Short mmCIF file of C-alpha atoms in Angstrom, two decimals:
data_model
loop_
_atom_site.label_atom_id
_atom_site.label_comp_id
_atom_site.label_asym_id
_atom_site.label_seq_id
_atom_site.Cartn_x
_atom_site.Cartn_y
_atom_site.Cartn_z
CA UNK A 187 33.55 56.23 26.64
CA UNK A 188 33.66 52.69 25.27
CA UNK A 189 32.37 50.06 27.66
CA UNK A 190 34.96 47.59 28.91
CA UNK A 191 32.78 44.72 30.10
CA UNK A 192 33.80 41.89 32.41
CA UNK A 193 31.68 38.76 32.69
CA UNK A 194 30.90 37.25 36.10
CA UNK A 195 29.02 33.98 36.66
CA UNK A 196 28.52 31.58 39.53
CA UNK A 197 29.90 28.05 39.55
CA UNK A 198 26.47 26.50 38.92
CA UNK A 199 26.83 27.34 35.21
CA UNK A 200 28.93 24.14 34.93
CA UNK A 201 31.40 25.57 32.40
CA UNK A 202 34.84 23.97 32.75
CA UNK A 203 37.74 25.90 34.21
CA UNK A 204 39.60 25.64 30.91
CA UNK A 205 36.78 27.22 28.90
CA UNK A 206 36.28 29.93 31.53
CA UNK A 207 39.94 30.89 31.28
CA UNK A 208 39.84 30.86 27.49
CA UNK A 209 36.63 32.93 27.29
CA UNK A 210 37.64 35.27 30.16
CA UNK A 211 34.70 34.31 32.36
CA UNK A 212 35.10 35.20 36.04
CA UNK A 213 33.59 32.52 38.27
CA UNK A 214 32.43 33.11 41.83
CA UNK A 215 32.07 29.76 43.61
CA UNK A 216 29.05 28.59 45.52
CA UNK A 217 29.76 26.52 48.64
CA UNK A 218 29.33 22.97 49.87
CA UNK A 219 28.93 22.97 53.65
CA UNK A 220 29.74 20.02 55.92
CA UNK A 221 29.64 20.24 59.73
CA UNK A 222 33.43 20.39 59.91
CA UNK A 223 34.12 22.80 57.03
CA UNK A 224 32.83 24.82 54.10
CA UNK A 225 34.27 24.13 50.64
CA UNK A 226 34.35 26.30 47.53
CA UNK A 227 32.57 24.70 44.58
CA UNK A 228 35.05 23.06 42.16
CA UNK A 229 37.93 24.81 43.96
CA UNK A 230 38.21 22.97 47.27
CA UNK A 231 35.90 20.08 46.41
CA UNK A 232 34.98 18.15 43.27
CA UNK A 233 31.73 16.36 42.38
CA UNK A 234 32.98 12.81 42.96
CA UNK A 235 34.10 13.72 46.47
CA UNK A 236 30.57 14.79 47.37
CA UNK A 237 28.97 11.66 45.90
CA UNK A 238 31.48 9.33 47.56
CA UNK A 239 30.41 10.61 50.99
CA UNK A 240 26.70 10.04 50.28
CA UNK A 241 24.40 8.87 51.75
CA UNK A 242 26.33 8.73 55.03
CA UNK A 243 27.13 12.45 54.81
CA UNK A 244 24.75 14.84 53.07
CA UNK A 245 26.02 18.43 53.13
CA UNK A 246 24.12 21.66 52.65
CA UNK A 247 24.97 24.47 50.25
CA UNK A 248 25.30 28.22 50.48
CA UNK A 249 25.73 31.17 48.17
CA UNK A 250 28.79 33.45 48.07
CA UNK A 251 28.92 36.03 50.85
CA UNK A 252 28.54 39.73 50.13
CA UNK A 253 32.22 40.19 50.99
CA UNK A 254 33.26 37.51 48.51
CA UNK A 255 31.18 39.11 45.78
CA UNK A 256 32.62 42.53 46.62
CA UNK A 257 36.16 41.12 46.47
CA UNK A 258 35.48 39.66 43.02
CA UNK A 259 34.10 42.99 41.77
CA UNK A 260 37.03 44.92 43.25
CA UNK A 261 39.47 42.63 41.46
CA UNK A 262 37.64 43.22 38.18
CA UNK A 263 37.77 46.99 38.74
CA UNK A 264 41.50 46.79 39.40
CA UNK A 265 41.90 45.15 36.00
CA UNK A 266 40.49 48.28 34.37
CA UNK A 267 36.93 47.22 33.58
CA UNK A 268 34.15 49.81 33.57
CA UNK A 269 31.18 47.41 33.48
CA UNK A 270 30.29 44.00 34.91
CA UNK A 271 27.67 41.64 33.54
CA UNK A 272 26.74 39.07 36.20
CA UNK A 273 24.75 36.01 35.11
CA UNK A 274 23.42 33.69 37.83
CA UNK A 275 21.48 30.50 38.28
CA UNK A 276 17.75 30.91 38.89
CA UNK A 277 16.88 33.21 41.77
CA UNK A 278 14.30 30.56 42.76
CA UNK A 279 17.14 28.18 43.64
CA UNK A 280 19.68 30.54 45.19
CA UNK A 281 20.02 34.03 46.64
CA UNK A 282 23.13 34.72 44.53
CA UNK A 283 21.25 36.98 42.09
CA UNK A 284 19.86 39.09 44.93
CA UNK A 285 23.24 39.22 46.71
CA UNK A 286 25.02 40.54 43.62
CA UNK A 287 22.32 43.19 43.29
CA UNK A 288 22.98 44.27 46.88
CA UNK A 289 26.68 44.70 46.11
CA UNK A 290 25.91 46.44 42.82
CA UNK A 291 23.80 49.05 44.59
CA UNK A 292 26.73 49.92 46.87
CA UNK A 293 29.23 50.49 44.07
CA UNK A 294 29.26 53.88 42.38
CA UNK A 295 32.33 53.81 40.14
CA UNK A 296 31.32 50.77 38.04
CA UNK A 297 28.16 49.80 36.23
CA UNK A 298 27.02 46.31 37.28
CA UNK A 299 24.18 44.66 35.36
CA UNK A 300 22.67 41.43 36.67
CA UNK A 301 20.84 38.78 34.67
CA UNK A 302 18.75 35.99 36.21
CA UNK A 303 19.09 33.02 33.86
CA UNK A 304 16.00 31.44 35.47
CA UNK A 305 17.62 28.06 35.01
CA UNK A 306 20.76 26.23 36.08
CA UNK A 307 23.70 24.05 35.06
CA UNK A 308 24.65 24.19 31.38
CA UNK A 309 21.40 25.92 30.49
CA UNK A 310 22.83 28.90 32.35
CA UNK A 311 26.17 27.98 30.80
CA UNK A 312 24.91 28.43 27.24
CA UNK A 313 23.86 31.97 28.13
CA UNK A 314 27.19 32.71 29.80
CA UNK A 315 29.07 31.48 26.73
CA UNK A 316 26.87 33.57 24.44
CA UNK A 317 27.55 36.65 26.56
CA UNK A 318 31.30 35.93 26.56
CA UNK A 319 31.35 35.76 22.78
CA UNK A 320 29.27 38.94 22.51
CA UNK A 321 31.73 40.78 24.75
CA UNK A 322 34.64 39.51 22.66
CA UNK A 323 32.84 40.80 19.56
CA UNK A 324 32.59 44.28 21.08
CA UNK A 325 28.84 44.32 21.68
CA UNK A 326 27.54 46.85 24.23
CA UNK A 327 25.78 45.94 27.46
CA UNK A 328 22.30 46.95 26.31
CA UNK A 329 22.48 44.74 23.24
CA UNK A 330 23.94 41.78 25.17
CA UNK A 331 21.16 41.92 27.76
CA UNK A 332 18.51 42.13 25.03
CA UNK A 333 19.99 39.07 23.32
CA UNK A 334 20.06 37.15 26.60
CA UNK A 335 16.39 37.94 27.20
CA UNK A 336 15.58 36.44 23.81
CA UNK A 337 17.80 33.45 24.39
CA UNK A 338 16.28 32.48 27.74
CA UNK A 339 13.17 31.01 26.14
CA UNK A 340 15.28 28.91 23.75
CA UNK A 341 17.18 27.03 26.46
CA UNK A 342 15.75 24.03 28.31
CA UNK A 343 17.05 21.45 30.74
CA UNK A 344 15.69 17.99 31.51
CA UNK A 345 17.04 15.42 33.92
CA UNK A 346 16.26 12.24 35.79
CA UNK A 347 17.47 11.10 39.22
CA UNK A 348 18.17 7.77 40.86
CA UNK A 349 16.11 8.93 43.86
CA UNK A 350 14.02 11.98 44.73
CA UNK A 351 15.21 11.91 48.35
CA UNK A 352 17.93 14.53 47.90
CA UNK A 353 15.54 17.00 46.27
CA UNK A 354 13.18 16.42 49.18
CA UNK A 355 15.90 17.02 51.76
CA UNK A 356 16.83 20.27 50.07
CA UNK A 357 13.22 21.46 50.02
CA UNK A 358 13.07 21.38 46.22
CA UNK A 359 10.06 19.04 46.12
CA UNK A 360 7.46 18.04 48.69
CA UNK A 361 7.77 15.00 50.94
CA UNK A 362 4.58 13.46 49.55
CA UNK A 363 5.80 13.69 45.94
CA UNK A 364 9.13 12.13 46.88
CA UNK A 365 7.50 9.32 48.86
CA UNK A 366 5.04 8.46 46.09
CA UNK A 367 7.82 8.53 43.53
CA UNK A 368 9.88 6.02 45.49
CA UNK A 369 6.90 3.80 46.30
CA UNK A 370 5.66 3.61 42.71
CA UNK A 371 9.16 3.47 41.18
CA UNK A 372 8.50 6.65 39.24
CA UNK A 373 11.51 8.26 37.61
CA UNK A 374 10.09 11.62 36.58
CA UNK A 375 11.74 13.81 33.99
CA UNK A 376 12.36 17.08 35.85
CA UNK A 377 12.59 20.39 34.02
CA UNK A 378 12.65 24.10 34.85
CA UNK A 379 9.71 26.38 34.02
CA UNK A 380 9.67 29.97 32.75
CA UNK A 381 9.77 31.31 36.32
CA UNK A 382 12.91 29.34 37.11
CA UNK A 383 11.30 26.62 39.26
CA UNK A 384 11.30 22.82 38.98
CA UNK A 385 8.33 20.99 37.54
CA UNK A 386 7.60 17.42 36.48
CA UNK A 387 7.82 17.37 32.68
CA UNK A 388 6.78 13.74 32.31
CA UNK A 389 6.63 10.53 34.32
CA UNK A 390 8.28 7.24 33.52
CA UNK A 391 8.58 4.05 35.51
CA UNK A 392 12.05 2.63 35.91
CA UNK A 393 15.55 3.89 35.15
CA UNK A 394 15.83 2.47 31.64
CA UNK A 395 12.62 4.10 30.42
CA UNK A 396 13.53 7.43 31.97
CA UNK A 397 16.83 7.51 30.06
CA UNK A 398 15.02 6.54 26.85
CA UNK A 399 12.59 9.41 27.46
CA UNK A 400 15.47 11.87 27.87
CA UNK A 401 16.94 10.79 24.55
CA UNK A 402 13.52 11.00 22.88
CA UNK A 403 13.21 14.62 24.01
CA UNK A 404 16.54 15.45 22.36
CA UNK A 405 15.63 13.54 19.20
CA UNK A 406 12.38 15.47 18.88
CA UNK A 407 14.03 18.84 19.49
CA UNK A 408 16.80 18.14 16.98
CA UNK A 409 14.24 17.25 14.31
CA UNK A 410 12.49 20.58 14.76
CA UNK A 411 15.55 22.88 14.43
CA UNK A 412 19.32 23.03 14.93
CA UNK A 413 20.42 22.79 18.56
CA UNK A 414 23.44 22.90 20.83
CA UNK A 415 23.42 20.07 23.36
CA UNK A 416 25.03 19.43 26.73
CA UNK A 417 24.83 15.91 28.14
CA UNK A 418 25.03 16.13 31.94
CA UNK A 419 25.88 13.55 34.58
CA UNK A 420 26.27 13.49 38.32
CA UNK A 421 27.73 10.28 39.69
CA UNK A 422 26.58 8.41 36.55
CA UNK A 423 29.53 8.80 34.19
CA UNK A 424 29.29 5.47 32.35
CA UNK A 425 25.57 5.88 31.68
CA UNK A 426 26.21 9.47 30.60
CA UNK A 427 28.96 8.45 28.17
CA UNK A 428 26.68 5.82 26.66
CA UNK A 429 23.92 8.39 26.20
CA UNK A 430 26.41 10.85 24.69
CA UNK A 431 27.52 8.36 22.05
CA UNK A 432 23.92 7.72 21.03
CA UNK A 433 23.02 11.42 20.84
CA UNK A 434 26.16 12.32 18.86
CA UNK A 435 24.64 10.57 15.85
CA UNK A 436 21.57 12.80 15.67
CA UNK A 437 21.24 15.40 12.89
CA UNK A 438 21.05 19.15 13.50
CA UNK A 439 23.33 19.15 16.55
CA UNK A 440 25.73 22.02 15.94
CA UNK A 441 27.69 21.58 19.18
CA UNK A 442 27.77 18.90 21.86
CA UNK A 443 29.50 18.89 25.25
CA UNK A 444 29.72 16.40 28.09
CA UNK A 445 29.72 17.87 31.60
CA UNK A 446 29.50 16.76 35.19
CA UNK A 447 27.29 18.92 37.34
CA UNK A 448 28.98 21.05 39.94
CA UNK A 449 29.10 19.88 43.60
CA UNK A 450 26.55 22.39 44.90
CA UNK A 451 23.99 21.12 42.39
CA UNK A 452 24.93 17.52 43.12
CA UNK A 453 24.11 17.98 46.80
CA UNK A 454 20.45 18.47 45.84
CA UNK A 455 20.27 15.65 43.30
CA UNK A 456 22.45 12.90 44.73
CA UNK A 457 24.41 10.39 42.65
CA UNK A 458 22.72 9.01 39.57
CA UNK A 459 21.73 12.17 37.71
CA UNK A 460 21.52 12.12 33.93
CA UNK A 461 20.38 15.19 32.06
CA UNK A 462 20.40 17.18 28.85
CA UNK A 463 20.51 20.91 28.25
CA UNK A 464 19.22 21.98 24.86
CA UNK A 465 19.84 25.37 23.31
CA UNK A 466 17.92 26.20 20.14
CA UNK A 467 20.13 27.88 17.57
#
């Protein structure tokens, strides 16, 4: 029997609602949690709302519940799909990948395949979009998963923050690293390694030099081979737009998008994020 595959991703892939609808991507929202209420990512709360309440109010985040995942899968089944491909942000940052696996093991009348992108934001998004196009082209699950495995090493994300304090609060970096960064005015370029964890790619001193370093990374990558590029911002729209206009002029960029990062990611970065996601073509 021919596979009828539905695509499921979490909201940390940062793909716009419009593109998700067009490409038939099912999104399961992560959550932003304040003391008074829990909000669904990009459904009940938008990025600017989170930033506007900082630093007075710093929420936490949580993954979708097992019941919410099960509800999403049941809806997909009711639409006549036989298979689900679920692509998530790095399992080092969230338990979403593991939670979907738990649900998958309880379901017998559908085949659910999970894929850990081992990254986040639009770097996961590039993989989700590739999978969506592959499904539209009629590719089977085995081939799609094989292609995603190959693609994972060709996608990288780099970003810089106004302060390291929010990463420290979320347990993403150590207190000593955050303190030294603030004291010495370091603005490190943060990236994600092959295991799906943060690491310091390079160190710069001052905001201006950190942004220049980000653009230099893109310039170097675009000289080596064709790329797709996402320029990312979180509470830094004007700086992001300025960076976008500069990077548009580079050769070998086959596609370029401008995206704000989703609220659950913004909780851990705080306002002032600028980043780039590069996908080698």
